[in-house]
Short mmCIF file of N, CA and C in Angstrom, two decimals:
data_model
loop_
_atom_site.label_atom_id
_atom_site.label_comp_id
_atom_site.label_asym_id
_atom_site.label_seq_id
_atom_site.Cartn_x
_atom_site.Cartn_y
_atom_site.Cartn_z
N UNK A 1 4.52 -23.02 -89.94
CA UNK A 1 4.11 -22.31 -88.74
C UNK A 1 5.35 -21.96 -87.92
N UNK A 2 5.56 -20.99 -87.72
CA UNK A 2 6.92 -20.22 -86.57
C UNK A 2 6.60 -20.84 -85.42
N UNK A 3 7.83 -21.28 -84.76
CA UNK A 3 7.95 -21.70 -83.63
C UNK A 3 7.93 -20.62 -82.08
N UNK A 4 7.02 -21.37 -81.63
CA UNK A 4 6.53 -20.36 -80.50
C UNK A 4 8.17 -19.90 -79.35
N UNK A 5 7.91 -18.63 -79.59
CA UNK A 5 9.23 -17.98 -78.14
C UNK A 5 8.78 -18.41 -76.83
N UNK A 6 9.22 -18.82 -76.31
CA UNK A 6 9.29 -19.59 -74.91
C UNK A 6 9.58 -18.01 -74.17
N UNK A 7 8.78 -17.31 -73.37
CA UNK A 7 9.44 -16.11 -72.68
C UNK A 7 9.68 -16.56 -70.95
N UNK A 8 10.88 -16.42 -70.41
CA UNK A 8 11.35 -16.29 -68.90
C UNK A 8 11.30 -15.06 -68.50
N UNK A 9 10.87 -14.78 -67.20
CA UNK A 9 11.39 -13.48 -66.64
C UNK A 9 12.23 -13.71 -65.65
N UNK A 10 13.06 -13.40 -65.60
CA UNK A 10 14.18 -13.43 -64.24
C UNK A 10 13.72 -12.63 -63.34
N UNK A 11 12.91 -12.75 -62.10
CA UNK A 11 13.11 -11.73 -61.15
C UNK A 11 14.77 -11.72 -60.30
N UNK A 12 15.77 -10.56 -60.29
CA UNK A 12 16.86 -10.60 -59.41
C UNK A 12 16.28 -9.75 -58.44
N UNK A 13 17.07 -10.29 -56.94
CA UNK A 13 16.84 -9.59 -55.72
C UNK A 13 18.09 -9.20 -55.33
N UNK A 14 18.25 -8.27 -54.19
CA UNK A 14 19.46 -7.96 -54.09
C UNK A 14 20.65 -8.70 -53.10
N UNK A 15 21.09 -9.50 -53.72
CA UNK A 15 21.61 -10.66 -52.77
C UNK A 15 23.29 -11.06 -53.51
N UNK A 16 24.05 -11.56 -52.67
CA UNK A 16 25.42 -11.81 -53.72
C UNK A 16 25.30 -12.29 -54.82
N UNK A 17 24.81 -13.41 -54.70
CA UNK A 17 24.46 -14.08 -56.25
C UNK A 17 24.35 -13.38 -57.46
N UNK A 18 23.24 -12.11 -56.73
CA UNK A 18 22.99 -11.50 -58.35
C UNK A 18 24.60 -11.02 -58.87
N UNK A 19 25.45 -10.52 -58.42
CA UNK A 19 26.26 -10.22 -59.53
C UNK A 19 26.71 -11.10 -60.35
N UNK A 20 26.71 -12.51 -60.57
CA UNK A 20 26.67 -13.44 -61.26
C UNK A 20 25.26 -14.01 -62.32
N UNK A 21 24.15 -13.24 -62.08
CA UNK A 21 23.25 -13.26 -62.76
C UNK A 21 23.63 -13.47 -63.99
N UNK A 22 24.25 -13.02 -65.04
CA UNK A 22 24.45 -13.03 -66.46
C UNK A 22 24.97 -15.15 -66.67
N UNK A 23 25.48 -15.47 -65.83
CA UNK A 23 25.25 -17.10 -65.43
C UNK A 23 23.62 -17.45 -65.71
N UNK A 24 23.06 -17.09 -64.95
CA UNK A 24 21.45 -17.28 -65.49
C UNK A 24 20.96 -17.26 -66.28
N UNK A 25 20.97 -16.03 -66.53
CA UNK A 25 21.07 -15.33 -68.56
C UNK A 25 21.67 -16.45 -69.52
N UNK A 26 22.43 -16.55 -69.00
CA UNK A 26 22.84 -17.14 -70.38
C UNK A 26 23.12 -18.62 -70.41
N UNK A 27 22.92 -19.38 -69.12
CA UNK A 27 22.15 -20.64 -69.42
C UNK A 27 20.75 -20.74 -70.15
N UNK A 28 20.18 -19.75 -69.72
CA UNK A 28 18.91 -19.81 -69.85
C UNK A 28 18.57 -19.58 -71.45
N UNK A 29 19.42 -18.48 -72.01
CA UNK A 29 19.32 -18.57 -73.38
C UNK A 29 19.68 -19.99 -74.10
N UNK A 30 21.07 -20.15 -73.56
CA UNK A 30 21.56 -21.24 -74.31
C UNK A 30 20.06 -22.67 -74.59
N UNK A 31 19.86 -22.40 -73.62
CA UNK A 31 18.35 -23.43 -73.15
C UNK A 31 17.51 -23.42 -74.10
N UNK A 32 17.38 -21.95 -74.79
CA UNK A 32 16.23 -21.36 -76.08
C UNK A 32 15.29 -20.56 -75.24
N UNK A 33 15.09 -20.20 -73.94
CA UNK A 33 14.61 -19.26 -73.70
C UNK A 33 14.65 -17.35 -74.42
N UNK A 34 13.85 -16.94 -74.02
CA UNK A 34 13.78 -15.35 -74.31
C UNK A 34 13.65 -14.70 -73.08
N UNK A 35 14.40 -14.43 -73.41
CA UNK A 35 14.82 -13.90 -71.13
C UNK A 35 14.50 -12.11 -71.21
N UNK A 36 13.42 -12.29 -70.34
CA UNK A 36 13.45 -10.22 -69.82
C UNK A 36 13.79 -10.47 -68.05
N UNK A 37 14.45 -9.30 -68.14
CA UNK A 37 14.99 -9.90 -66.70
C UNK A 37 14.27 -8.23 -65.89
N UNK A 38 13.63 -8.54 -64.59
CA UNK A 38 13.33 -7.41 -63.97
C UNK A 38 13.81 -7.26 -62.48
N UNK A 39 14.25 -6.29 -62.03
CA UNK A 39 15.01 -6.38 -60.72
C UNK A 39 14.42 -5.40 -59.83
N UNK A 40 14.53 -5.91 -58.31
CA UNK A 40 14.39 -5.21 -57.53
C UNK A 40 15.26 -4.24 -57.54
N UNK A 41 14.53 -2.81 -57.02
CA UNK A 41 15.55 -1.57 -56.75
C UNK A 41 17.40 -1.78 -56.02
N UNK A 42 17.12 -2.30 -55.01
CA UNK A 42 18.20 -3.21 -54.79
C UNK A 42 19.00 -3.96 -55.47
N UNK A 43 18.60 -4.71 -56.59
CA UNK A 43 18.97 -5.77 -57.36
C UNK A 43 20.01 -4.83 -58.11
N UNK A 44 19.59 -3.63 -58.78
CA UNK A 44 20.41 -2.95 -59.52
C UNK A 44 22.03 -2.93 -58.81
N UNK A 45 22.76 -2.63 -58.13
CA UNK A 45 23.49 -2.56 -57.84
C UNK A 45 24.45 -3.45 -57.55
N UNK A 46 23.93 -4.64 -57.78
CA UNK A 46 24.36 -6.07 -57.92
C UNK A 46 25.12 -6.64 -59.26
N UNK A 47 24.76 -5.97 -60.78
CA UNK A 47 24.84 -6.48 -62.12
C UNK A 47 25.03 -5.22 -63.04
N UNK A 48 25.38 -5.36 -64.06
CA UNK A 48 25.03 -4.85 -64.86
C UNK A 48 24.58 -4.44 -65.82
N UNK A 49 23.60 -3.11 -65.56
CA UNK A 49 22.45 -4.07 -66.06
C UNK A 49 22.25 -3.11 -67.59
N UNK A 50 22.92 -2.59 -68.19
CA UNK A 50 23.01 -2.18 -69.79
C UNK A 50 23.80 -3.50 -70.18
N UNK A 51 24.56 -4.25 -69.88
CA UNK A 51 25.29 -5.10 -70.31
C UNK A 51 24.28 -6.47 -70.16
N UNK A 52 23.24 -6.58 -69.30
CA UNK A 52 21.91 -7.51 -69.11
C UNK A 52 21.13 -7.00 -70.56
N UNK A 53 20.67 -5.44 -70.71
CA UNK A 53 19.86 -5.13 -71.46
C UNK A 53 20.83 -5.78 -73.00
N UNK A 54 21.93 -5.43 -73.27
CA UNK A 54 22.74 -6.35 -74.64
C UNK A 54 22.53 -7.54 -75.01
N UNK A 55 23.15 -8.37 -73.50
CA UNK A 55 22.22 -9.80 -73.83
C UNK A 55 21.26 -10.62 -73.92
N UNK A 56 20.21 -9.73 -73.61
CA UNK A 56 18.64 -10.24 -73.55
C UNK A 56 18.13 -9.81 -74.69
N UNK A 57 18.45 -7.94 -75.42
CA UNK A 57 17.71 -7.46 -76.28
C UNK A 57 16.37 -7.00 -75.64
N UNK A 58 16.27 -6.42 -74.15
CA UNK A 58 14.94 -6.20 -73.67
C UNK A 58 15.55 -5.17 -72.25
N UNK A 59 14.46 -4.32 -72.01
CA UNK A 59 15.70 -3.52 -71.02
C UNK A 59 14.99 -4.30 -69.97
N UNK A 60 15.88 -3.71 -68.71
CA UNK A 60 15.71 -4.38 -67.93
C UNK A 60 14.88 -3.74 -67.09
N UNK A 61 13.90 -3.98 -65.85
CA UNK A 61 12.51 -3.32 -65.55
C UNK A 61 13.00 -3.17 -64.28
N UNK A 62 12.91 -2.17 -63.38
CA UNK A 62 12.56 -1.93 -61.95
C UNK A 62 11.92 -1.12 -61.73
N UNK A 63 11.38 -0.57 -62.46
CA UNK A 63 10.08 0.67 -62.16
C UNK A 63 8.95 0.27 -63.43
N UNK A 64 7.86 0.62 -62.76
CA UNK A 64 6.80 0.81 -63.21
C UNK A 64 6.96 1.12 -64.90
N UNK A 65 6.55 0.91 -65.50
CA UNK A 65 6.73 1.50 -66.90
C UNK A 65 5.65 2.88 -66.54
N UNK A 66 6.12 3.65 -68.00
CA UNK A 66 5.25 5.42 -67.98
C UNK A 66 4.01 4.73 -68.80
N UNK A 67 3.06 5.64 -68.92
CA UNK A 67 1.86 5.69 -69.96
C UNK A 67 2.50 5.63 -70.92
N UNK A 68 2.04 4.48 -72.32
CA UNK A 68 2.55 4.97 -73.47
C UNK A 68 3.79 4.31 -74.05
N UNK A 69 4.03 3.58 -72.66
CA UNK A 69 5.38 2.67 -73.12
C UNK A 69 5.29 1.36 -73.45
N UNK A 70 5.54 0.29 -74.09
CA UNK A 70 5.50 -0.87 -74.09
C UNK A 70 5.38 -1.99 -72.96
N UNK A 71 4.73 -2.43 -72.92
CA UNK A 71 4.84 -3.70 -71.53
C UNK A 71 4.88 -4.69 -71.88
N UNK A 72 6.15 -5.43 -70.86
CA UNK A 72 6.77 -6.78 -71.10
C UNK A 72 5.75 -7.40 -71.30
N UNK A 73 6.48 -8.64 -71.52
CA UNK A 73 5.51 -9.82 -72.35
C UNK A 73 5.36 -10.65 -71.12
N UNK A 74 4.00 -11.31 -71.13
CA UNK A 74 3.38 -11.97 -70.12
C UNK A 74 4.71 -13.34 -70.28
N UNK A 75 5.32 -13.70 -69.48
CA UNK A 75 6.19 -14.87 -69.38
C UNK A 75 5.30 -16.19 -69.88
N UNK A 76 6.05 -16.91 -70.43
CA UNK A 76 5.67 -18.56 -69.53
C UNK A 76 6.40 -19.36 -68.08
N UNK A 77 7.23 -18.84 -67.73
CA UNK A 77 7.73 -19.04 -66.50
C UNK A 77 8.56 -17.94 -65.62
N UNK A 78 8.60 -18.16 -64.69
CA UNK A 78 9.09 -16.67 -63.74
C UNK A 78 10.24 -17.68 -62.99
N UNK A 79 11.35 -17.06 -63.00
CA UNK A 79 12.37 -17.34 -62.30
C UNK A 79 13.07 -16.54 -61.40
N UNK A 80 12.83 -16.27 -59.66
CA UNK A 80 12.83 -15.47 -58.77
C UNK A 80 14.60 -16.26 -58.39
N UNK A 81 15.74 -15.32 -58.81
CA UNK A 81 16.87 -15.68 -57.96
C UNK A 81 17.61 -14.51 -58.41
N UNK A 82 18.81 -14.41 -57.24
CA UNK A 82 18.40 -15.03 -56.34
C UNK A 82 17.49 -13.98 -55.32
N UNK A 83 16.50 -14.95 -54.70
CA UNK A 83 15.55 -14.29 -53.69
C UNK A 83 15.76 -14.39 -52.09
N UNK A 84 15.59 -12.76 -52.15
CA UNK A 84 16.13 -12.69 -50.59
C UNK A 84 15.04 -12.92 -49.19
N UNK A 85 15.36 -13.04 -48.36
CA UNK A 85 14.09 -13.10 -47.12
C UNK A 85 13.28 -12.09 -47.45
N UNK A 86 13.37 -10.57 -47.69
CA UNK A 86 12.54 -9.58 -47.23
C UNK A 86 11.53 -9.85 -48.76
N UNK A 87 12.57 -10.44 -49.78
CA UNK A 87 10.98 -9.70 -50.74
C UNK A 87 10.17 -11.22 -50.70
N UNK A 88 10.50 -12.05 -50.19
CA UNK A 88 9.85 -13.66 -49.97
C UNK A 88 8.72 -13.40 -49.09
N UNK A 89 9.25 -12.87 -48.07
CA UNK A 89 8.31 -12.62 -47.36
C UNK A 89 7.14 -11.61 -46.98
N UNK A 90 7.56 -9.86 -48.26
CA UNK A 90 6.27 -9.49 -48.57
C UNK A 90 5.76 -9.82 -49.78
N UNK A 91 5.92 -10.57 -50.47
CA UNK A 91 5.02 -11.11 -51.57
C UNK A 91 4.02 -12.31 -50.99
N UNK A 92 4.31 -13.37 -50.11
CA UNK A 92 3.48 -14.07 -49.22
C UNK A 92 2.68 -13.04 -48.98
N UNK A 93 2.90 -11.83 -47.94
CA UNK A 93 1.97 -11.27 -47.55
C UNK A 93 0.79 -9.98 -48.52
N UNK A 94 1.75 -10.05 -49.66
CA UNK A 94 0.90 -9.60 -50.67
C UNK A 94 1.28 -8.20 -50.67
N UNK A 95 2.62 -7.94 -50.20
CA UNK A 95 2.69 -6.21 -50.18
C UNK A 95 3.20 -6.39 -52.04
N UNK A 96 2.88 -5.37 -52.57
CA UNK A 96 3.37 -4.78 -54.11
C UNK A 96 3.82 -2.92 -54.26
N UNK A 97 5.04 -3.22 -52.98
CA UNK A 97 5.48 -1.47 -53.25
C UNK A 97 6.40 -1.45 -53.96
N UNK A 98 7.01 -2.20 -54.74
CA UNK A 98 7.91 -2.40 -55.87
C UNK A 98 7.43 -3.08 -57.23
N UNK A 99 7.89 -2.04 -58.03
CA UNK A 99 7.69 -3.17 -59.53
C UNK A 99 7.75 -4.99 -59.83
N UNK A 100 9.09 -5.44 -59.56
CA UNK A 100 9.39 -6.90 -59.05
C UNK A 100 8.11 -7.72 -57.96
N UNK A 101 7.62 -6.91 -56.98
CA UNK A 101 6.83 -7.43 -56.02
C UNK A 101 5.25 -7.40 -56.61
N UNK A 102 5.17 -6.45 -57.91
CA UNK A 102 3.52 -6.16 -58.20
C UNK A 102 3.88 -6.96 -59.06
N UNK A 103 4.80 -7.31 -59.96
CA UNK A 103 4.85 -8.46 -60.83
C UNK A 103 4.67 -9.82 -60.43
N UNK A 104 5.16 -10.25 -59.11
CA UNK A 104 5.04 -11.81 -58.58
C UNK A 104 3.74 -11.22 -58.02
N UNK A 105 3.17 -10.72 -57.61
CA UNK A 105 1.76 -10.69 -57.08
C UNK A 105 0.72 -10.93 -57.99
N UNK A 106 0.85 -10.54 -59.40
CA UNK A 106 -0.10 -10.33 -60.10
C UNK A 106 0.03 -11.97 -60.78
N UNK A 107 1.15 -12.11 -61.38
CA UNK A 107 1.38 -13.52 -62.09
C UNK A 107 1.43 -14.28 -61.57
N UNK A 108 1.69 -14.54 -59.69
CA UNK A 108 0.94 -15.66 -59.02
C UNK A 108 -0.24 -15.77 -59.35
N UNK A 109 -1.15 -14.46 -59.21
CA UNK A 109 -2.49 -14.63 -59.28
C UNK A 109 -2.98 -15.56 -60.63
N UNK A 110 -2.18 -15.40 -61.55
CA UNK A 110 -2.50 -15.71 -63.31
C UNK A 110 -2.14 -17.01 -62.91
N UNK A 111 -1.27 -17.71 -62.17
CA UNK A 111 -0.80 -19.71 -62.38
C UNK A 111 -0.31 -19.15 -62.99
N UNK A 112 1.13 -18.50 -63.61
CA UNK A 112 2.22 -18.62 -64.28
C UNK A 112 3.43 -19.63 -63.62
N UNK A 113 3.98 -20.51 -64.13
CA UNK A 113 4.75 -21.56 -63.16
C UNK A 113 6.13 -20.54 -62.70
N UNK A 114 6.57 -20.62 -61.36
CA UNK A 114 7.34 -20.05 -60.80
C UNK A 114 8.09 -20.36 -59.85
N UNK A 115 9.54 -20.33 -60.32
CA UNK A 115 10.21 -21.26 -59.56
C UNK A 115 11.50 -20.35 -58.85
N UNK A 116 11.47 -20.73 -57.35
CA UNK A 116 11.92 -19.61 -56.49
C UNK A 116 13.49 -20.31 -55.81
N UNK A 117 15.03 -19.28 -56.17
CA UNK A 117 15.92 -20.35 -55.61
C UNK A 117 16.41 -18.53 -54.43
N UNK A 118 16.26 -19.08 -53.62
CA UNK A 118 16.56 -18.11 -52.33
C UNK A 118 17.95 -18.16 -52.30
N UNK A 119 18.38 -17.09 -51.84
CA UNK A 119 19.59 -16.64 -51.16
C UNK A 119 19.53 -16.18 -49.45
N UNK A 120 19.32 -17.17 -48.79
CA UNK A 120 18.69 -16.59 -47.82
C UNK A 120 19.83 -17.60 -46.50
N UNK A 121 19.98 -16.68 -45.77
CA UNK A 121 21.29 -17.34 -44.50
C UNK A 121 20.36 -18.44 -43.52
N UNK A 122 21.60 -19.24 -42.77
CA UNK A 122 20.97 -19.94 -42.28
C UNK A 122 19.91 -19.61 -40.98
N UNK A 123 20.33 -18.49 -40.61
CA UNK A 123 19.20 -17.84 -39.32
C UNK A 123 18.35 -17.17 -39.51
N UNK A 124 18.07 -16.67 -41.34
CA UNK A 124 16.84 -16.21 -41.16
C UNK A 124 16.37 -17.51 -42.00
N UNK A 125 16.57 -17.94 -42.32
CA UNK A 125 15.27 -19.00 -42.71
C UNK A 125 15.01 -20.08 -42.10
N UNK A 126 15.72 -19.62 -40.94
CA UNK A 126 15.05 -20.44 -39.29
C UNK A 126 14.26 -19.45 -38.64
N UNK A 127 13.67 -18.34 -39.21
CA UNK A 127 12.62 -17.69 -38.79
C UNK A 127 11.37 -18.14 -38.88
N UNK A 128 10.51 -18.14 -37.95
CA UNK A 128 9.37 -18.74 -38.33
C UNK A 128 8.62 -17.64 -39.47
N UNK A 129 8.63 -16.79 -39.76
CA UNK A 129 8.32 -16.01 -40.79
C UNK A 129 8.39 -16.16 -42.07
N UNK A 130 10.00 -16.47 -42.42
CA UNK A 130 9.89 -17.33 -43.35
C UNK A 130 9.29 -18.52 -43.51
N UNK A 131 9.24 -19.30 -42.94
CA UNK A 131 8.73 -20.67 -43.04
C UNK A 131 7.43 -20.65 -43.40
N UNK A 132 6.58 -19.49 -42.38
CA UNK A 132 4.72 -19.23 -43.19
C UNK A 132 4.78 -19.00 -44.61
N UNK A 133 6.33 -18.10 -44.88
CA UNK A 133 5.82 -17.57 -46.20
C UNK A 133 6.14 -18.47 -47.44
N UNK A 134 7.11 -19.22 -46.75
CA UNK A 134 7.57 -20.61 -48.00
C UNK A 134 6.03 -21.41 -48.15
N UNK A 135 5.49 -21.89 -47.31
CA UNK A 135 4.35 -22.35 -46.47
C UNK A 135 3.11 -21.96 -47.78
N UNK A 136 2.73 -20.59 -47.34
CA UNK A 136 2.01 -19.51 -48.36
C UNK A 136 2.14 -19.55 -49.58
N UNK A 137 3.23 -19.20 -49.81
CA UNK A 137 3.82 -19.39 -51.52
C UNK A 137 3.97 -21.05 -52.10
N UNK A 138 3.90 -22.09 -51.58
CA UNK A 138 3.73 -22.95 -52.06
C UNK A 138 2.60 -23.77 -52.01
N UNK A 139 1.72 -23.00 -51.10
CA UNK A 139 -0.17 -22.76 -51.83
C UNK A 139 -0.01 -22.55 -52.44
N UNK A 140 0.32 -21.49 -53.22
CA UNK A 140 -0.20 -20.90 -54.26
C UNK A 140 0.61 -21.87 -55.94
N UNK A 141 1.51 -22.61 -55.77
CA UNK A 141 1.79 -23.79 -56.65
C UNK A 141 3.36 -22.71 -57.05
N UNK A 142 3.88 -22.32 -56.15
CA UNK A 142 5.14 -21.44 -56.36
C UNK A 142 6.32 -22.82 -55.84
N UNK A 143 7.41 -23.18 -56.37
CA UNK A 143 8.21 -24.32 -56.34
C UNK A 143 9.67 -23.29 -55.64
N UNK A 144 9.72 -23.48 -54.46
CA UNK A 144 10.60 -22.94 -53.96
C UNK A 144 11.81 -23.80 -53.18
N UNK A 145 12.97 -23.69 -54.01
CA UNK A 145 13.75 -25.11 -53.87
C UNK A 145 14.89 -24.55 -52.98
N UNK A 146 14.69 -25.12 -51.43
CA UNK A 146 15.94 -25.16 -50.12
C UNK A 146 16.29 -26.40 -50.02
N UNK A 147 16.79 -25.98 -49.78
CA UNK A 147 18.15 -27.44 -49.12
C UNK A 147 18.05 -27.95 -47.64
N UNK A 148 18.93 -28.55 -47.14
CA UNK A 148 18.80 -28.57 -45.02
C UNK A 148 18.79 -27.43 -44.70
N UNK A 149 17.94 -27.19 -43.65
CA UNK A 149 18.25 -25.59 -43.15
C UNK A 149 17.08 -24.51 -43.69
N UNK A 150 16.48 -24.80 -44.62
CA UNK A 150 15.82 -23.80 -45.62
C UNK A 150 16.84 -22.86 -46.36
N UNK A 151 17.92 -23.42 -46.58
CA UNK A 151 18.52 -22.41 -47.63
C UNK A 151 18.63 -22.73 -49.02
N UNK A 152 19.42 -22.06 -49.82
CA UNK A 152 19.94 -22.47 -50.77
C UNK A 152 19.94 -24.26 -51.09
N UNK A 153 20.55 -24.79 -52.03
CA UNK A 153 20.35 -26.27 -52.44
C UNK A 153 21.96 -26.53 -51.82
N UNK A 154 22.29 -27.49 -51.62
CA UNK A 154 23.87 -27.92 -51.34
C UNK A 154 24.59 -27.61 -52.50
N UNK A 155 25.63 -26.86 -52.51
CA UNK A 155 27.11 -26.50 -53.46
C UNK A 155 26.45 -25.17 -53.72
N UNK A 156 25.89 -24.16 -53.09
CA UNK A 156 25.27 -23.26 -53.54
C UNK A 156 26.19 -22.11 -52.77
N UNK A 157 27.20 -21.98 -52.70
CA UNK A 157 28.04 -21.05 -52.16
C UNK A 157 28.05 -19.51 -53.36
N UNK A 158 27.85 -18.36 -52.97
CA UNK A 158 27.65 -17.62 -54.37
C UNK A 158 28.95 -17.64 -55.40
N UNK A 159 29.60 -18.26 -54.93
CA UNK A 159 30.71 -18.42 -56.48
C UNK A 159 30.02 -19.89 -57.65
N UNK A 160 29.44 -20.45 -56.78
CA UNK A 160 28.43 -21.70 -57.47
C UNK A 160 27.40 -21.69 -57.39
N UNK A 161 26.14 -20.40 -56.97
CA UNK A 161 24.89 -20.49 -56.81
C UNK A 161 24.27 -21.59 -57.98
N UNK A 162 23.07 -22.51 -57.50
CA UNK A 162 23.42 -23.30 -58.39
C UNK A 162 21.59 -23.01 -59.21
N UNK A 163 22.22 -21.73 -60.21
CA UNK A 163 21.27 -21.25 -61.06
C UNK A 163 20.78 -22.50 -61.85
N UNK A 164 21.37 -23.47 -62.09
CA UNK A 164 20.91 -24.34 -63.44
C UNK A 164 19.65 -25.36 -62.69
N UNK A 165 19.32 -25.57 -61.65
CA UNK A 165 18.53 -26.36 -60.91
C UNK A 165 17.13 -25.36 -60.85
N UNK A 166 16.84 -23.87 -61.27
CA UNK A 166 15.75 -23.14 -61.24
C UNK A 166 15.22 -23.35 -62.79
N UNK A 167 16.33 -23.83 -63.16
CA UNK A 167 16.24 -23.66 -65.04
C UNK A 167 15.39 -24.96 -65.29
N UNK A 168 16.02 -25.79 -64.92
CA UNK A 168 15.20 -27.42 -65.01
C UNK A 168 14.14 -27.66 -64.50
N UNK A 169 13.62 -26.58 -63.02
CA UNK A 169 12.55 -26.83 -62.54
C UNK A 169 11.61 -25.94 -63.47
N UNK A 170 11.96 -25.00 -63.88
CA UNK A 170 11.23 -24.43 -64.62
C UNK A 170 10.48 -25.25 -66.25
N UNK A 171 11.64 -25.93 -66.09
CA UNK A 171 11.56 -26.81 -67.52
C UNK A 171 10.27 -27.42 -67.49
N UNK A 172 10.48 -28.36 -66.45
CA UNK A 172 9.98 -29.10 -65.90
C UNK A 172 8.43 -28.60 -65.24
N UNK A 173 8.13 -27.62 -65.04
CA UNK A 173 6.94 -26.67 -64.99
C UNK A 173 6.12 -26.39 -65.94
N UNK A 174 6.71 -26.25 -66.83
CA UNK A 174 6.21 -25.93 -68.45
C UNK A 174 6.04 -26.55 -69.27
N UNK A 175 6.69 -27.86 -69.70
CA UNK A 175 7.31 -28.88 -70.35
C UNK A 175 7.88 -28.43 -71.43
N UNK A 176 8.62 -26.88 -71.27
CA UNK A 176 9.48 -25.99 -72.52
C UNK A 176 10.68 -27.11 -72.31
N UNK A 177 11.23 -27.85 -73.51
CA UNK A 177 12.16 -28.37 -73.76
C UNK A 177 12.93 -27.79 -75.28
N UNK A 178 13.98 -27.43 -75.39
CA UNK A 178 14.22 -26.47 -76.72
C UNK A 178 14.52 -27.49 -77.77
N UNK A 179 13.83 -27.18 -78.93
CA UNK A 179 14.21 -28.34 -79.86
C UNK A 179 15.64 -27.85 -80.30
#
């Protein structure tokens, strides 16, 4: 019997971190994941992302697919980094005017395990806004990992965002361990 593909989706937002995304990527492979990575419109400008589409083998999504085209594969885990205040806080509220945002809307809805590492400064996530929407989203069984402050985890400066702590929670969500 073939051994089942473990699929990740990376959601990237547009935040420093992402240009270090391919760090993600490719822990995440090394891990035995099958990584499709989809980005906010924003996100693009962060990575690169024909050089994402090489190492995944999957292009990379920020628009809607056309009629007629293939659609990604339902994940087993969603990995939102890094995630910025604005799309944190319309996916709580359930806006889906972006591809990335109708994707966490819909696969919250499904319980797909999803694990959220923010890029978010220390004064806005002393907004009370954020805080409903961390609040909101972790109703919904979304694992959104801050540190003091509501930010990032400690050593999370974007030259060390510390991608490998979304990877384990995810692990740890799923009980995907790679033989």
């Amino acid at each position: 019997m073939a051994r089942k593909s473990w699929v990740l989706s990376v959601v990237a937002c547009g935040a420093g971190p992402a240009e270090q995304l391919g760090t993600l990527v490719k822990q995440a492979i090394e891990r035995g994941w099958t990584v499709q990575v989809i980005a906010t419109p924003s996100a693009l400008a962060f990575f690169d992302a024909a050089g994402m589409e090489a190492l995944t083998g999957s292009p990379v999504r920020s628009v809607h697919r056309k009629p007629g085209m293939p659609r990604s594969r339902v994940p087993d885990a969603i990995v939102v980094a890094p995630a910025t205040f604005n799309v944190l806080n319309q996916w709580a509220l359930g806006v889906a005017d972006t591809y990335a945002l109708a994707v966490l809307a819909e696969q919250t809805g499904m319980g797909i395990p999803i694990v959220v590492l923010p890029a978010v400064s220390g004064p806005l996530a002393s907004r009370p806004q954020f805080t409903r929407s961390v609040k909101t989203l972790r109703a919904e069984g979304v694992s959104i990992l801050l540190g003091p402050g509501g930010t990032p985890p400690p050593a999370s400066g974007e030259a060390d965002f510390p991608w490998h702590l979304a990877l384990d929670e995810a692990a740890e969500m799923t009980g995907f361990c790679a033989a």
